[in-house]
Each structure stands twice: as C-alpha cells, then as structure tokens.
C-alpha cells in the first residue's frame, strides 16, 4: 500500500497483492488528506500503457483495479510494468509483474 502525504518521507509503498498477478491486481493507496490523484501504468521503456485514475479522492484508503488492459482495450503481454501514483506533490513508483 502506498501511504502518501506531507507526513511521510522516503519510499512508503509496499508490495501490491497479488504480485505477480493474473489476470488482475488491486493498487492500494492511503491519503492522509483529500488529494487529486493520478495513477498510471508504464512499460519497462517508460511508455504509458494505461491511465487508471485522474481524479480527486477523499482522505483514507483506496484501491484501484488493473486488469492487464492497455489504453486501446488490448491485453498487454506478460512482463514487468510500473505503477506511478502522483498525489500531494509526491510521486511513487511500484513494480508489477503480469504472468499469463
């Protein structure tokens, strides 16, 4: 789980579950205050694969599912992907592995 906010320093993310995943995983994060959140998935070359959230979220714990589908609606290949979350002027990255 990501814990994001002005009171947290350093890397504060924990492994998502399941990881490796097939066919879906839930990306969990916690906000100490309401925040505008952007959550995206990228491949190992840094290319955008999928935008999962661009919205305001209230304080508290949240989870967003990713089903291994890209922006075009196609299944992505097995491999390593990176979830990038931006909130409260912070950026955190977590590695995810899709195994088919």
Tab-separated table of N, CA and C in Angstrom:
chain	number	residue	atom	x	y	z
A	1	UNK	N	0.854	-1.177	0.000
A	1	UNK	CA	0.000	0.000	0.000
A	1	UNK	C	0.893	1.230	0.000
A	2	UNK	N	0.516	2.188	-0.813
A	2	UNK	CA	1.213	3.477	-0.790
A	2	UNK	C	0.603	4.332	0.315
A	3	UNK	N	1.419	5.015	1.068
A	3	UNK	CA	0.943	5.993	2.047
A	3	UNK	C	1.536	7.321	1.623
A	4	UNK	N	0.684	8.212	1.171
A	4	UNK	CA	1.145	9.468	0.583
A	4	UNK	C	0.713	10.650	1.416
A	5	UNK	N	1.607	11.597	1.584
A	5	UNK	CA	1.226	12.806	2.299
A	5	UNK	C	2.427	13.515	2.872
A	6	UNK	N	2.188	14.669	3.387
A	6	UNK	CA	3.290	15.503	3.849
A	6	UNK	C	3.993	14.912	5.074
A	7	UNK	N	3.355	14.006	5.786
A	7	UNK	CA	3.967	13.436	6.978
A	7	UNK	C	4.851	12.239	6.672
A	8	UNK	N	4.780	11.727	5.452
A	8	UNK	CA	5.531	10.526	5.100
A	8	UNK	C	6.756	10.902	4.291
A	9	UNK	N	7.882	10.296	4.632
A	9	UNK	CA	9.130	10.590	3.925
A	9	UNK	C	9.714	9.285	3.396
A	10	UNK	N	10.470	9.402	2.302
A	10	UNK	CA	11.102	8.223	1.728
A	10	UNK	C	10.093	7.337	1.023
A	11	UNK	N	10.556	6.187	0.597
A	11	UNK	CA	9.659	5.252	-0.086
A	11	UNK	C	8.702	4.665	0.933
A	12	UNK	N	7.444	4.797	0.662
A	12	UNK	CA	6.445	4.320	1.616
A	12	UNK	C	5.516	3.297	0.996
A	13	UNK	N	5.861	2.783	-0.190
A	13	UNK	CA	4.976	1.817	-0.820
A	13	UNK	C	5.338	0.409	-0.375
A	14	UNK	N	4.345	-0.427	-0.355
A	14	UNK	CA	4.509	-1.836	-0.017
A	14	UNK	C	4.026	-2.655	-1.202
A	15	UNK	N	4.474	-3.907	-1.308
A	15	UNK	CA	4.055	-4.717	-2.455
A	15	UNK	C	2.540	-4.830	-2.566
A	16	UNK	N	2.058	-4.769	-3.800
A	16	UNK	CA	0.644	-4.968	-4.063
A	16	UNK	C	0.366	-6.457	-4.051
A	17	UNK	N	-0.891	-6.811	-3.929
A	17	UNK	CA	-1.246	-8.212	-3.879
A	17	UNK	C	-2.411	-8.470	-4.816
A	18	UNK	N	-2.340	-9.457	-5.646
A	18	UNK	CA	-1.186	-10.332	-5.857
A	18	UNK	C	-0.144	-9.689	-6.763
A	19	UNK	N	1.091	-10.105	-6.602
A	19	UNK	CA	2.187	-9.664	-7.468
A	19	UNK	C	3.260	-10.746	-7.423
A	20	UNK	N	3.456	-11.533	-8.473
A	20	UNK	CA	2.893	-11.398	-9.812
A	20	UNK	C	1.379	-11.616	-9.811
A	21	UNK	N	0.753	-11.098	-10.865
A	21	UNK	CA	-0.698	-11.193	-10.953
A	21	UNK	C	-1.140	-11.756	-12.295
A	22	UNK	N	-2.349	-12.296	-12.299
A	22	UNK	CA	-3.028	-12.776	-13.497
A	22	UNK	C	-4.454	-13.110	-13.090
A	23	UNK	N	-5.453	-12.512	-13.616
A	23	UNK	CA	-5.421	-11.516	-14.682
A	23	UNK	C	-5.519	-10.083	-14.178
A	24	UNK	N	-5.675	-9.877	-12.845
A	24	UNK	CA	-5.847	-8.510	-12.337
A	24	UNK	C	-5.161	-8.341	-10.991
A	25	UNK	N	-4.916	-7.088	-10.649
A	25	UNK	CA	-4.361	-6.754	-9.344
A	25	UNK	C	-5.024	-5.470	-8.858
A	26	UNK	N	-4.983	-5.252	-7.567
A	26	UNK	CA	-5.529	-4.027	-6.988
A	26	UNK	C	-4.384	-3.183	-6.449
A	27	UNK	N	-4.323	-1.943	-6.913
A	27	UNK	CA	-3.313	-0.989	-6.454
A	27	UNK	C	-3.930	-0.199	-5.304
A	28	UNK	N	-3.333	-0.312	-4.134
A	28	UNK	CA	-3.899	0.302	-2.928
A	28	UNK	C	-3.047	1.482	-2.478
A	29	UNK	N	-3.746	2.519	-2.033
A	29	UNK	CA	-3.035	3.690	-1.511
A	29	UNK	C	-3.870	4.335	-0.429
A	30	UNK	N	-3.179	5.082	0.438
A	30	UNK	CA	-3.839	5.756	1.554
A	30	UNK	C	-3.460	7.225	1.533
A	31	UNK	N	-4.451	8.075	1.702
A	31	UNK	CA	-4.241	9.526	1.710
A	31	UNK	C	-4.560	10.089	3.093
A	32	UNK	N	-3.647	10.859	3.693
A	32	UNK	CA	-3.939	11.467	4.987
A	32	UNK	C	-4.929	12.624	4.869
A	33	UNK	N	-5.023	13.198	3.665
A	33	UNK	CA	-5.954	14.293	3.381
A	33	UNK	C	-6.507	14.081	1.976
A	34	UNK	N	-7.611	14.729	1.669
A	34	UNK	CA	-8.149	14.673	0.308
A	34	UNK	C	-7.080	15.166	-0.663
A	35	UNK	N	-7.024	14.555	-1.851
A	35	UNK	CA	-5.987	14.929	-2.814
A	35	UNK	C	-6.434	14.596	-4.229
A	36	UNK	N	-5.851	15.295	-5.168
A	36	UNK	CA	-6.018	14.996	-6.586
A	36	UNK	C	-4.981	13.926	-6.918
A	37	UNK	N	-5.422	12.797	-7.452
A	37	UNK	CA	-4.555	11.644	-7.683
A	37	UNK	C	-4.506	11.306	-9.164
A	38	UNK	N	-3.305	11.001	-9.632
A	38	UNK	CA	-3.108	10.482	-10.986
A	38	UNK	C	-2.387	9.146	-10.826
A	39	UNK	N	-2.988	8.076	-11.353
A	39	UNK	CA	-2.408	6.740	-11.272
A	39	UNK	C	-2.287	6.178	-12.680
A	40	UNK	N	-1.059	5.874	-13.098
A	40	UNK	CA	-0.803	5.397	-14.453
A	40	UNK	C	0.067	4.144	-14.419
A	41	UNK	N	-0.039	3.360	-15.498
A	41	UNK	CA	0.777	2.162	-15.682
A	41	UNK	C	1.712	2.415	-16.856
A	42	UNK	N	2.991	2.039	-16.697
A	42	UNK	CA	4.002	2.236	-17.741
A	42	UNK	C	4.745	0.931	-17.995
A	43	UNK	N	5.260	0.768	-19.216
A	43	UNK	CA	6.074	-0.409	-19.516
A	43	UNK	C	7.524	-0.152	-19.109
A	44	UNK	N	8.401	-1.139	-19.349
A	44	UNK	CA	9.797	-1.013	-18.912
A	44	UNK	C	10.557	0.071	-19.667
A	45	UNK	N	10.027	0.524	-20.791
A	45	UNK	CA	10.650	1.624	-21.537
A	45	UNK	C	10.092	2.982	-21.130
A	46	UNK	N	9.167	2.991	-20.172
A	46	UNK	CA	8.599	4.243	-19.692
A	46	UNK	C	7.395	4.731	-20.467
A	47	UNK	N	6.940	3.951	-21.439
A	47	UNK	CA	5.779	4.361	-22.238
A	47	UNK	C	4.490	4.146	-21.449
A	48	UNK	N	3.570	5.087	-21.603
A	48	UNK	CA	2.274	4.970	-20.945
A	48	UNK	C	1.517	3.781	-21.516
A	49	UNK	N	1.052	2.908	-20.634
A	49	UNK	CA	0.253	1.752	-21.024
A	49	UNK	C	-1.218	2.022	-20.740
A	50	UNK	N	-1.503	2.563	-19.544
A	50	UNK	CA	-2.897	2.781	-19.156
A	50	UNK	C	-2.971	3.855	-18.082
A	51	UNK	N	-3.958	4.716	-18.193
A	51	UNK	CA	-4.273	5.673	-17.136
A	51	UNK	C	-5.439	5.088	-16.350
A	52	UNK	N	-5.231	4.851	-15.069
A	52	UNK	CA	-6.262	4.239	-14.234
A	52	UNK	C	-7.087	5.260	-13.467
A	53	UNK	N	-6.494	6.390	-13.120
A	53	UNK	CA	-7.234	7.400	-12.362
A	53	UNK	C	-6.617	8.770	-12.567
A	54	UNK	N	-7.470	9.740	-12.740
A	54	UNK	CA	-7.114	11.163	-12.724
A	54	UNK	C	-8.328	11.831	-12.090
A	55	UNK	N	-8.292	11.937	-10.759
A	55	UNK	CA	-9.486	12.395	-10.051
A	55	UNK	C	-9.147	12.817	-8.625
A	56	UNK	N	-10.090	13.499	-8.019
A	56	UNK	CA	-9.976	13.859	-6.609
A	56	UNK	C	-10.448	12.675	-5.769
A	57	UNK	N	-9.703	12.376	-4.712
A	57	UNK	CA	-10.050	11.294	-3.800
A	57	UNK	C	-10.133	11.857	-2.390
A	58	UNK	N	-11.069	11.372	-1.580
A	58	UNK	CA	-11.145	11.813	-0.193
A	58	UNK	C	-10.041	11.161	0.644
A	59	UNK	N	-9.873	11.668	1.826
A	59	UNK	CA	-8.937	11.096	2.784
A	59	UNK	C	-9.278	9.620	3.007
A	60	UNK	N	-8.247	8.809	3.257
A	60	UNK	CA	-8.485	7.407	3.585
A	60	UNK	C	-7.843	6.435	2.617
A	61	UNK	N	-8.215	5.167	2.778
A	61	UNK	CA	-7.657	4.082	1.973
A	61	UNK	C	-8.490	3.874	0.713
A	62	UNK	N	-7.793	3.576	-0.376
A	62	UNK	CA	-8.443	3.383	-1.674
A	62	UNK	C	-7.774	2.229	-2.410
A	63	UNK	N	-8.492	1.633	-3.346
A	63	UNK	CA	-7.949	0.586	-4.194
A	63	UNK	C	-8.476	0.749	-5.605
A	64	UNK	N	-7.589	0.604	-6.584
A	64	UNK	CA	-7.973	0.704	-7.989
A	64	UNK	C	-7.479	-0.552	-8.690
A	65	UNK	N	-8.380	-1.236	-9.379
A	65	UNK	CA	-8.033	-2.463	-10.092
A	65	UNK	C	-7.399	-2.168	-11.440
A	66	UNK	N	-6.429	-3.007	-11.804
A	66	UNK	CA	-5.909	-3.015	-13.178
A	66	UNK	C	-6.026	-4.436	-13.684
A	67	UNK	N	-6.671	-4.584	-14.835
A	67	UNK	CA	-6.958	-5.895	-15.399
A	67	UNK	C	-6.014	-6.300	-16.528
A	68	UNK	N	-4.876	-5.645	-16.664
A	68	UNK	CA	-3.924	-6.002	-17.707
A	68	UNK	C	-4.337	-5.552	-19.094
A	69	UNK	N	-5.185	-4.535	-19.160
A	69	UNK	CA	-5.664	-3.991	-20.436
A	69	UNK	C	-5.008	-2.630	-20.654
A	70	UNK	N	-4.601	-2.353	-21.910
A	70	UNK	CA	-3.976	-1.065	-22.208
A	70	UNK	C	-5.014	-0.022	-22.610
A	71	UNK	N	-4.557	1.163	-22.994
A	71	UNK	CA	-5.447	2.276	-23.361
A	71	UNK	C	-6.336	1.948	-24.558
A	72	UNK	N	-5.880	1.060	-25.443
A	72	UNK	CA	-6.658	0.705	-26.641
A	72	UNK	C	-7.653	-0.410	-26.379
A	73	UNK	N	-7.621	-0.976	-25.169
A	73	UNK	CA	-8.524	-2.065	-24.837
A	73	UNK	C	-7.951	-3.437	-25.132
A	74	UNK	N	-6.650	-3.505	-25.421
A	74	UNK	CA	-5.998	-4.779	-25.737
A	74	UNK	C	-5.292	-5.339	-24.503
A	75	UNK	N	-5.221	-6.672	-24.435
A	75	UNK	CA	-4.454	-7.318	-23.373
A	75	UNK	C	-2.977	-6.988	-23.546
A	76	UNK	N	-2.296	-6.687	-22.443
A	76	UNK	CA	-0.858	-6.451	-22.512
A	76	UNK	C	-0.134	-7.786	-22.385
A	77	UNK	N	1.114	-7.820	-22.827
A	77	UNK	CA	1.922	-9.035	-22.759
A	77	UNK	C	2.388	-9.290	-21.327
A	78	UNK	N	2.752	-10.525	-21.055
A	78	UNK	CA	3.391	-10.844	-19.779
A	78	UNK	C	4.646	-9.998	-19.642
A	79	UNK	N	4.961	-9.604	-18.425
A	79	UNK	CA	6.170	-8.826	-18.216
A	79	UNK	C	6.066	-7.923	-17.011
A	80	UNK	N	7.050	-7.048	-16.895
A	80	UNK	CA	7.122	-6.103	-15.786
A	80	UNK	C	6.546	-4.762	-16.216
A	81	UNK	N	5.751	-4.188	-15.339
A	81	UNK	CA	5.142	-2.876	-15.559
A	81	UNK	C	5.367	-2.051	-14.304
A	82	UNK	N	5.196	-0.749	-14.435
A	82	UNK	CA	5.396	0.144	-13.302
A	82	UNK	C	4.157	0.990	-13.093
A	83	UNK	N	3.658	0.988	-11.864
A	83	UNK	CA	2.540	1.846	-11.486
A	83	UNK	C	3.129	3.125	-10.907
A	84	UNK	N	2.702	4.259	-11.439
A	84	UNK	CA	3.145	5.571	-10.965
A	84	UNK	C	1.941	6.277	-10.369
A	85	UNK	N	2.061	6.664	-9.112
A	85	UNK	CA	0.994	7.425	-8.470
A	85	UNK	C	1.549	8.798	-8.108
A	86	UNK	N	0.756	9.821	-8.401
A	86	UNK	CA	1.119	11.199	-8.087
A	86	UNK	C	-0.010	11.794	-7.254
A	87	UNK	N	0.349	12.290	-6.068
A	87	UNK	CA	-0.632	12.902	-5.167
A	87	UNK	C	0.111	13.723	-4.127
A	88	UNK	N	-0.510	14.796	-3.674
A	88	UNK	CA	0.084	15.628	-2.621
A	88	UNK	C	1.519	16.026	-2.956
A	89	UNK	N	1.762	16.377	-4.222
A	89	UNK	CA	3.087	16.808	-4.691
A	89	UNK	C	4.144	15.726	-4.516
A	90	UNK	N	3.726	14.468	-4.501
A	90	UNK	CA	4.643	13.325	-4.387
A	90	UNK	C	4.443	12.391	-5.556
A	91	UNK	N	5.495	11.650	-5.857
A	91	UNK	CA	5.441	10.618	-6.893
A	91	UNK	C	6.037	9.347	-6.312
A	92	UNK	N	5.339	8.248	-6.503
A	92	UNK	CA	5.836	6.949	-6.045
A	92	UNK	C	5.675	5.960	-7.190
A	93	UNK	N	6.609	5.033	-7.288
A	93	UNK	CA	6.587	4.021	-8.340
A	93	UNK	C	6.636	2.644	-7.700
A	94	UNK	N	5.859	1.725	-8.262
A	94	UNK	CA	5.863	0.346	-7.797
A	94	UNK	C	5.942	-0.590	-8.989
A	95	UNK	N	6.748	-1.619	-8.872
A	95	UNK	CA	6.895	-2.617	-9.925
A	95	UNK	C	5.787	-3.666	-9.816
A	96	UNK	N	5.236	-4.048	-10.965
A	96	UNK	CA	4.193	-5.077	-11.048
A	96	UNK	C	4.604	-6.092	-12.103
A	97	UNK	N	4.327	-7.361	-11.870
A	97	UNK	CA	4.648	-8.392	-12.845
A	97	UNK	C	3.381	-9.124	-13.251
A	98	UNK	N	3.107	-9.123	-14.553
A	98	UNK	CA	1.964	-9.843	-15.116
A	98	UNK	C	2.470	-11.156	-15.686
A	99	UNK	N	1.898	-12.266	-15.237
A	99	UNK	CA	2.263	-13.591	-15.728
A	99	UNK	C	1.014	-14.225	-16.315
A	100	UNK	N	1.098	-14.609	-17.583
A	100	UNK	CA	-0.063	-15.237	-18.240
A	100	UNK	C	0.147	-16.724	-18.376
